[in-house]
Amino acid sequence: MSNAPLCQSIPMPSTTITLNSTENHDSLTIAPATDLALRGQIQVPGDKSISHRALMLGALAQGETRIQGLLLGEDPRSTAACFRAMGAEISELNTELVTVRGVGVGQLQEPVAVLDSGNSGTTMRLMLGLLASQPNRFFTVTGDASLRSRPMKRVIQPLQQMGAEIWSRSGGYAPLAVQGKLLKPIHFQSPIASAQVKSCILLAGLLAEGQTTVTEPALSRDHSERMLRAFGAKVTVDPETCSATVTGPSQLTGQTVIVPGDISSAAFWLVAGAIVPDSELLIENVGVNPTRTGILEALALMGANVQQENQRLVAGEPVADLRVRSSALKSCTIAGDLIPRLIDEIPILAVAATLAEGTTVIRDAAELRVKESDRLAVMATQLNRMGAKVTELPDGLEIVGGMPLTGTEVDSYTDHRIAMSLAIAALVASGQTVIHRAEAAAISYPDFTPTLQQVCVG
Ligand code: S3P
């Protein structure tokens, strides 16, 4: 009698996730196993919006600011470099503890070189409000090719109403030059719901004598209002009219800031956990500020199984652990006031919609055309390359769910959120997907690929 097993088991190929680096770019190759599931308990990097603001307010404050959990992505590095060049003492960036010794509001030094905002719209737009309001100092500001093609008129015009002197490339694009001045307060009715515009004007209002108010058509993220108040500025908000007011002149005092995990980074795992069968992920320590939780509402509308656990308040910001289990998704409509509360999550929601039953419609999201890339055009073309049925609308997307995705070559267009969204789409595509220019993920999530490798089982 032979001891050979009666039936031989054929080994299942396991999921491949490899990053290939060339001199200029990385490509991420993903080939999911048919029995792939996502499992584990993970933490996402610090919130990008809060990280920028902690560095900036720390740089302006008197005394020392201590920042725990700072995002170590490329964008906050750009902010730190700019404010170091204007006299702030910022320790080496790390997640444990960054200390910032500020110069005082109105005391930013004139830098001897061009301030480089890199890829970061938040750095450039928020910083402009500060530069414009530093009397008798001259600044020049630039950014990478993507940022130099993004609209700056939206902050230049209201700053000019406050009396600012700003020169731009024609059309209102960077590089920019700023002659700082004492500004006057205004009530600005912003035509767009944008936290970058609102924050720019509120920061400019810190030194203007009197009340500077920004009214938005819908409420955008309120991290600036919360943090300015915590640092001692006189800030009031009226949620009824979507208005925020700062009364100047105001000094700031250094504080301890604990940065929660970024819900915009958690969003990739929420969608991945929902769409990859048999998955369960616990994402710990995620900021759930109500101006940012539109993604949770959209996923609930789609029938996703996401639970908030261990809800708590950390340094003035609501935080929770998020548990996601896979479930069948259905289509929904995402529009109106919800859009500013999930503005950065639309690319990954588009991926969720390709798996949902029915047609998902995203409207009122024209702002996506002026993000790090034209996110409506890029998501439509790249998902369609994979076999999805996505139609671009002037201000959104229409996504017919249930078309099977097939692995192919796609491109991030150097946009971090596109790179990561396509990586999650690759997990539910058959065959191999290659995401070109995947290094873009490091803008907001340097450890995205190792975390992806960690949670993939099978
Ligand atoms: C941000 C505001 C949003 C968002 C960006 C970060 C911020 O931009 O898309 O990633 O930190 O204020 P808009 O204010 O232009 O919508």
PDB file of C-alpha atoms in Angstrom, residues 117-305:
ATOM      1  CA  SER A 117       5.248  74.372  -1.143  1.00  0.00           C
ATOM      2  CA  GLY A 118       6.030  71.209  -3.139  1.00  0.00           C
ATOM      3  CA  ASN A 119       2.786  69.398  -4.016  1.00  0.00           C
ATOM      4  CA  SER A 120       0.827  70.925  -1.138  1.00  0.00           C
ATOM      5  CA  GLY A 121      -2.132  73.208  -1.820  1.00  0.00           C
ATOM      6  CA  THR A 122      -2.760  73.538   1.916  1.00  0.00           C
ATOM      7  CA  THR A 123       0.785  74.821   2.493  1.00  0.00           C
ATOM      8  CA  MET A 124       0.571  77.397  -0.267  1.00  0.00           C
ATOM      9  CA  ARG A 125      -2.945  78.680   0.369  1.00  0.00           C
ATOM     10  CA  LEU A 126      -2.814  78.867   4.161  1.00  0.00           C
ATOM     11  CA  MET A 127       0.690  80.321   4.131  1.00  0.00           C
ATOM     12  CA  LEU A 128      -0.369  83.063   1.686  1.00  0.00           C
ATOM     13  CA  GLY A 129      -2.758  84.484   4.280  1.00  0.00           C
ATOM     14  CA  LEU A 130       0.112  84.718   6.732  1.00  0.00           C
ATOM     15  CA  LEU A 131       2.652  86.140   4.281  1.00  0.00           C
ATOM     16  CA  ALA A 132       0.270  88.817   3.022  1.00  0.00           C
ATOM     17  CA  SER A 133      -0.222  90.067   6.585  1.00  0.00           C
ATOM     18  CA  GLN A 134       3.459  90.402   7.668  1.00  0.00           C
ATOM     19  CA  PRO A 135       4.175  94.138   7.322  1.00  0.00           C
ATOM     20  CA  ASN A 136       7.307  95.210   5.431  1.00  0.00           C
ATOM     21  CA  ARG A 137       8.477  91.782   4.361  1.00  0.00           C
ATOM     22  CA  PHE A 138       8.722  90.340   0.881  1.00  0.00           C
ATOM     23  CA  PHE A 139       8.119  86.682  -0.031  1.00  0.00           C
ATOM     24  CA  THR A 140       8.210  84.542  -3.143  1.00  0.00           C
ATOM     25  CA  VAL A 141       6.365  81.226  -3.266  1.00  0.00           C
ATOM     26  CA  THR A 142       6.318  78.319  -5.690  1.00  0.00           C
ATOM     27  CA  GLY A 143       5.422  74.630  -5.867  1.00  0.00           C
ATOM     28  CA  ASP A 144       5.749  71.583  -8.100  1.00  0.00           C
ATOM     29  CA  ALA A 145       4.238  71.337 -11.595  1.00  0.00           C
ATOM     30  CA  SER A 146       0.862  70.184 -10.211  1.00  0.00           C
ATOM     31  CA  LEU A 147       0.627  72.998  -7.654  1.00  0.00           C
ATOM     32  CA  ARG A 148       1.730  75.607 -10.198  1.00  0.00           C
ATOM     33  CA  SER A 149      -1.311  74.644 -12.271  1.00  0.00           C
ATOM     34  CA  ARG A 150      -3.803  74.931  -9.387  1.00  0.00           C
ATOM     35  CA  PRO A 151      -5.944  78.069  -8.955  1.00  0.00           C
ATOM     36  CA  MET A 152      -4.684  80.639  -6.455  1.00  0.00           C
ATOM     37  CA  LYS A 153      -7.099  83.438  -7.420  1.00  0.00           C
ATOM     38  CA  ARG A 154      -9.542  82.010  -4.898  1.00  0.00           C
ATOM     39  CA  VAL A 155      -7.240  83.215  -2.108  1.00  0.00           C
ATOM     40  CA  ILE A 156      -5.516  86.105  -3.903  1.00  0.00           C
ATOM     41  CA  GLN A 157      -8.778  87.981  -4.555  1.00  0.00           C
ATOM     42  CA  PRO A 158     -10.109  88.013  -0.971  1.00  0.00           C
ATOM     43  CA  LEU A 159      -6.632  88.835   0.324  1.00  0.00           C
ATOM     44  CA  GLN A 160      -6.517  91.773  -2.110  1.00  0.00           C
ATOM     45  CA  GLN A 161      -9.869  92.916  -0.695  1.00  0.00           C
ATOM     46  CA  MET A 162      -8.082  93.021   2.660  1.00  0.00           C
ATOM     47  CA  GLY A 163      -5.429  95.243   1.052  1.00  0.00           C
ATOM     48  CA  ALA A 164      -2.826  92.591   0.224  1.00  0.00           C
ATOM     49  CA  GLU A 165      -0.216  93.058  -2.490  1.00  0.00           C
ATOM     50  CA  ILE A 166       0.272  89.809  -4.401  1.00  0.00           C
ATOM     51  CA  TRP A 167       1.656  89.173  -7.872  1.00  0.00           C
ATOM     52  CA  SER A 168       0.981  85.980  -9.753  1.00  0.00           C
ATOM     53  CA  ARG A 169       1.604  84.378 -13.111  1.00  0.00           C
ATOM     54  CA  SER A 170      -1.221  85.293 -15.483  1.00  0.00           C
ATOM     55  CA  GLY A 171      -4.453  83.533 -14.571  1.00  0.00           C
ATOM     56  CA  GLY A 172      -3.550  83.575 -10.884  1.00  0.00           C
ATOM     57  CA  TYR A 173      -1.004  80.750 -10.793  1.00  0.00           C
ATOM     58  CA  ALA A 174       2.205  80.302  -8.805  1.00  0.00           C
ATOM     59  CA  PRO A 175       5.025  81.322  -8.674  1.00  0.00           C
ATOM     60  CA  LEU A 176       3.737  84.196  -6.579  1.00  0.00           C
ATOM     61  CA  ALA A 177       5.316  87.238  -4.972  1.00  0.00           C
ATOM     62  CA  VAL A 178       3.906  88.886  -1.844  1.00  0.00           C
ATOM     63  CA  GLN A 179       4.682  92.252  -0.285  1.00  0.00           C
ATOM     64  CA  GLY A 180       3.413  91.875   3.282  1.00  0.00           C
ATOM     65  CA  LYS A 181       1.222  94.666   4.721  1.00  0.00           C
ATOM     66  CA  LEU A 182      -1.041  95.419   7.620  1.00  0.00           C
ATOM     67  CA  LEU A 183      -4.396  94.177   6.335  1.00  0.00           C
ATOM     68  CA  LYS A 184      -7.928  95.294   7.074  1.00  0.00           C
ATOM     69  CA  PRO A 185     -10.697  92.894   8.144  1.00  0.00           C
ATOM     70  CA  ILE A 186     -13.424  91.814   5.693  1.00  0.00           C
ATOM     71  CA  HIS A 187     -16.549  89.698   5.568  1.00  0.00           C
ATOM     72  CA  PHE A 188     -15.825  87.325   2.711  1.00  0.00           C
ATOM     73  CA  GLN A 189     -18.670  85.353   1.117  1.00  0.00           C
ATOM     74  CA  SER A 190     -16.751  82.469  -0.385  1.00  0.00           C
ATOM     75  CA  PRO A 191     -18.340  81.086  -3.561  1.00  0.00           C
ATOM     76  CA  ILE A 192     -16.860  77.646  -2.756  1.00  0.00           C
ATOM     77  CA  ALA A 193     -16.871  75.480   0.362  1.00  0.00           C
ATOM     78  CA  SER A 194     -13.109  75.285   0.850  1.00  0.00           C
ATOM     79  CA  ALA A 195     -11.243  74.942   4.122  1.00  0.00           C
ATOM     80  CA  GLN A 196      -8.094  76.172   2.419  1.00  0.00           C
ATOM     81  CA  VAL A 197      -9.766  79.433   1.383  1.00  0.00           C
ATOM     82  CA  LYS A 198     -11.470  79.859   4.756  1.00  0.00           C
ATOM     83  CA  SER A 199      -8.271  79.132   6.687  1.00  0.00           C
ATOM     84  CA  CYS A 200      -6.189  81.466   4.527  1.00  0.00           C
ATOM     85  CA  ILE A 201      -8.505  84.403   5.257  1.00  0.00           C
ATOM     86  CA  LEU A 202      -8.845  83.601   8.975  1.00  0.00           C
ATOM     87  CA  LEU A 203      -5.046  83.421   9.304  1.00  0.00           C
ATOM     88  CA  ALA A 204      -4.729  86.747   7.459  1.00  0.00           C
ATOM     89  CA  GLY A 205      -7.292  88.132   9.915  1.00  0.00           C
ATOM     90  CA  LEU A 206      -5.120  87.337  12.956  1.00  0.00           C
ATOM     91  CA  LEU A 207      -3.332  90.681  12.607  1.00  0.00           C
ATOM     92  CA  ALA A 208      -6.141  92.733  11.051  1.00  0.00           C
ATOM     93  CA  GLU A 209      -7.821  94.979  13.599  1.00  0.00           C
ATOM     94  CA  GLY A 210     -11.459  93.897  14.040  1.00  0.00           C
ATOM     95  CA  GLN A 211     -13.579  90.993  12.824  1.00  0.00           C
ATOM     96  CA  THR A 212     -12.639  88.963   9.768  1.00  0.00           C
ATOM     97  CA  THR A 213     -15.468  86.621   8.759  1.00  0.00           C
ATOM     98  CA  VAL A 214     -15.684  83.914   6.104  1.00  0.00           C
ATOM     99  CA  THR A 215     -19.095  82.571   5.074  1.00  0.00           C
ATOM    100  CA  GLU A 216     -19.177  79.414   2.969  1.00  0.00           C
ATOM    101  CA  PRO A 217     -22.000  77.871   0.902  1.00  0.00           C
ATOM    102  CA  ALA A 218     -21.579  74.634   2.935  1.00  0.00           C
ATOM    103  CA  LEU A 219     -19.433  73.837   5.933  1.00  0.00           C
ATOM    104  CA  SER A 220     -15.889  72.692   5.135  1.00  0.00           C
ATOM    105  CA  ARG A 221     -13.479  71.082   7.622  1.00  0.00           C
ATOM    106  CA  ASP A 222     -13.132  73.184  10.768  1.00  0.00           C
ATOM    107  CA  HIS A 223      -9.662  72.200  12.022  1.00  0.00           C
ATOM    108  CA  SER A 224      -8.372  75.783  11.732  1.00  0.00           C
ATOM    109  CA  GLU A 225     -11.200  77.178  13.851  1.00  0.00           C
ATOM    110  CA  ARG A 226     -10.673  74.511  16.544  1.00  0.00           C
ATOM    111  CA  MET A 227      -6.916  74.852  16.638  1.00  0.00           C
ATOM    112  CA  LEU A 228      -6.824  78.656  16.484  1.00  0.00           C
ATOM    113  CA  ARG A 229      -9.126  78.709  19.490  1.00  0.00           C
ATOM    114  CA  ALA A 230      -6.977  76.188  21.357  1.00  0.00           C
ATOM    115  CA  PHE A 231      -3.931  78.413  20.707  1.00  0.00           C
ATOM    116  CA  GLY A 232      -5.771  81.410  22.202  1.00  0.00           C
ATOM    117  CA  ALA A 233      -7.199  83.277  19.210  1.00  0.00           C
ATOM    118  CA  LYS A 234     -10.682  84.744  19.478  1.00  0.00           C
ATOM    119  CA  VAL A 235     -12.643  82.643  16.989  1.00  0.00           C
ATOM    120  CA  THR A 236     -16.401  82.238  16.799  1.00  0.00           C
ATOM    121  CA  VAL A 237     -18.412  80.024  14.483  1.00  0.00           C
ATOM    122  CA  ASP A 238     -22.019  80.104  13.358  1.00  0.00           C
ATOM    123  CA  PRO A 239     -22.919  76.675  11.970  1.00  0.00           C
ATOM    124  CA  GLU A 240     -26.333  77.989  10.837  1.00  0.00           C
ATOM    125  CA  THR A 241     -24.762  80.362   8.318  1.00  0.00           C
ATOM    126  CA  CYS A 242     -21.529  78.350   7.806  1.00  0.00           C
ATOM    127  CA  SER A 243     -19.523  81.335   9.059  1.00  0.00           C
ATOM    128  CA  ALA A 244     -16.311  81.619  11.051  1.00  0.00           C
ATOM    129  CA  THR A 245     -14.948  84.855  12.528  1.00  0.00           C
ATOM    130  CA  VAL A 246     -11.556  85.748  13.954  1.00  0.00           C
ATOM    131  CA  THR A 247     -11.092  88.959  15.924  1.00  0.00           C
ATOM    132  CA  GLY A 248      -7.678  90.548  15.551  1.00  0.00           C
ATOM    133  CA  PRO A 249      -5.109  91.461  16.503  1.00  0.00           C
ATOM    134  CA  SER A 250      -4.492  88.223  18.293  1.00  0.00           C
ATOM    135  CA  GLN A 251      -1.447  86.475  19.708  1.00  0.00           C
ATOM    136  CA  LEU A 252      -1.113  82.684  19.930  1.00  0.00           C
ATOM    137  CA  THR A 253       0.427  80.601  22.691  1.00  0.00           C
ATOM    138  CA  GLY A 254       2.209  77.292  22.078  1.00  0.00           C
ATOM    139  CA  GLN A 255       0.154  74.167  22.862  1.00  0.00           C
ATOM    140  CA  THR A 256       0.365  70.394  22.839  1.00  0.00           C
ATOM    141  CA  VAL A 257      -1.330  68.972  19.737  1.00  0.00           C
ATOM    142  CA  ILE A 258      -2.144  65.268  19.453  1.00  0.00           C
ATOM    143  CA  VAL A 259      -2.782  64.484  15.796  1.00  0.00           C
ATOM    144  CA  PRO A 260      -5.364  61.719  15.217  1.00  0.00           C
ATOM    145  CA  GLY A 261      -5.136  59.252  12.329  1.00  0.00           C
ATOM    146  CA  ASP A 262      -6.327  60.651   9.007  1.00  0.00           C
ATOM    147  CA  ILE A 263      -9.844  59.551   8.042  1.00  0.00           C
ATOM    148  CA  SER A 264      -8.896  60.294   4.419  1.00  0.00           C
ATOM    149  CA  SER A 265      -6.196  57.589   4.690  1.00  0.00           C
ATOM    150  CA  ALA A 266      -8.497  55.259   6.659  1.00  0.00           C
ATOM    151  CA  ALA A 267     -10.967  55.566   3.765  1.00  0.00           C
ATOM    152  CA  PHE A 268      -8.797  53.280   1.591  1.00  0.00           C
ATOM    153  CA  TRP A 269      -9.054  50.502   4.178  1.00  0.00           C
ATOM    154  CA  LEU A 270     -12.747  51.116   4.804  1.00  0.00           C
ATOM    155  CA  VAL A 271     -13.497  50.582   1.133  1.00  0.00           C
ATOM    156  CA  ALA A 272     -10.988  47.735   0.772  1.00  0.00           C
ATOM    157  CA  GLY A 273     -12.459  45.939   3.790  1.00  0.00           C
ATOM    158  CA  ALA A 274     -15.973  46.453   2.426  1.00  0.00           C
ATOM    159  CA  ILE A 275     -15.318  45.174  -1.112  1.00  0.00           C
ATOM    160  CA  VAL A 276     -12.812  42.316  -0.648  1.00  0.00           C
ATOM    161  CA  PRO A 277     -14.894  39.293   0.414  1.00  0.00           C
ATOM    162  CA  ASP A 278     -14.457  37.739   3.845  1.00  0.00           C
ATOM    163  CA  SER A 279     -12.495  40.711   5.240  1.00  0.00           C
ATOM    164  CA  GLU A 280     -12.406  42.376   8.632  1.00  0.00           C
ATOM    165  CA  LEU A 281     -10.156  45.321   9.494  1.00  0.00           C
ATOM    166  CA  LEU A 282      -9.900  47.409  12.635  1.00  0.00           C
ATOM    167  CA  ILE A 283      -8.455  50.855  11.972  1.00  0.00           C
ATOM    168  CA  GLU A 284      -7.443  52.415  15.261  1.00  0.00           C
ATOM    169  CA  ASN A 285      -7.293  56.032  16.358  1.00  0.00           C
ATOM    170  CA  VAL A 286      -9.045  57.728  13.432  1.00  0.00           C
ATOM    171  CA  GLY A 287     -10.168  61.365  13.584  1.00  0.00           C
ATOM    172  CA  VAL A 288     -13.958  61.523  13.228  1.00  0.00           C
ATOM    173  CA  ASN A 289     -14.489  65.275  13.263  1.00  0.00           C
ATOM    174  CA  PRO A 290     -18.055  65.694  11.896  1.00  0.00           C
ATOM    175  CA  THR A 291     -16.798  67.969   9.102  1.00  0.00           C
ATOM    176  CA  ARG A 292     -14.784  64.980   7.809  1.00  0.00           C
ATOM    177  CA  THR A 293     -17.098  61.991   8.273  1.00  0.00           C
ATOM    178  CA  GLY A 294     -19.000  62.223   4.990  1.00  0.00           C
ATOM    179  CA  ILE A 295     -17.212  59.019   3.940  1.00  0.00           C
ATOM    180  CA  LEU A 296     -18.879  57.129   6.806  1.00  0.00           C
ATOM    181  CA  GLU A 297     -22.275  58.467   5.758  1.00  0.00           C
ATOM    182  CA  ALA A 298     -21.704  57.588   2.101  1.00  0.00           C
ATOM    183  CA  LEU A 299     -20.566  54.066   2.991  1.00  0.00           C
ATOM    184  CA  ALA A 300     -23.611  53.644   5.242  1.00  0.00           C
ATOM    185  CA  LEU A 301     -25.847  54.688   2.321  1.00  0.00           C
ATOM    186  CA  MET A 302     -24.111  52.003   0.246  1.00  0.00           C
ATOM    187  CA  GLY A 303     -24.840  49.348   2.863  1.00  0.00           C
ATOM    188  CA  ALA A 304     -21.243  48.943   4.085  1.00  0.00           C
ATOM    189  CA  ASN A 305     -20.698  47.390   7.480  1.00  0.00           C
TER     190      ASN A 305
END
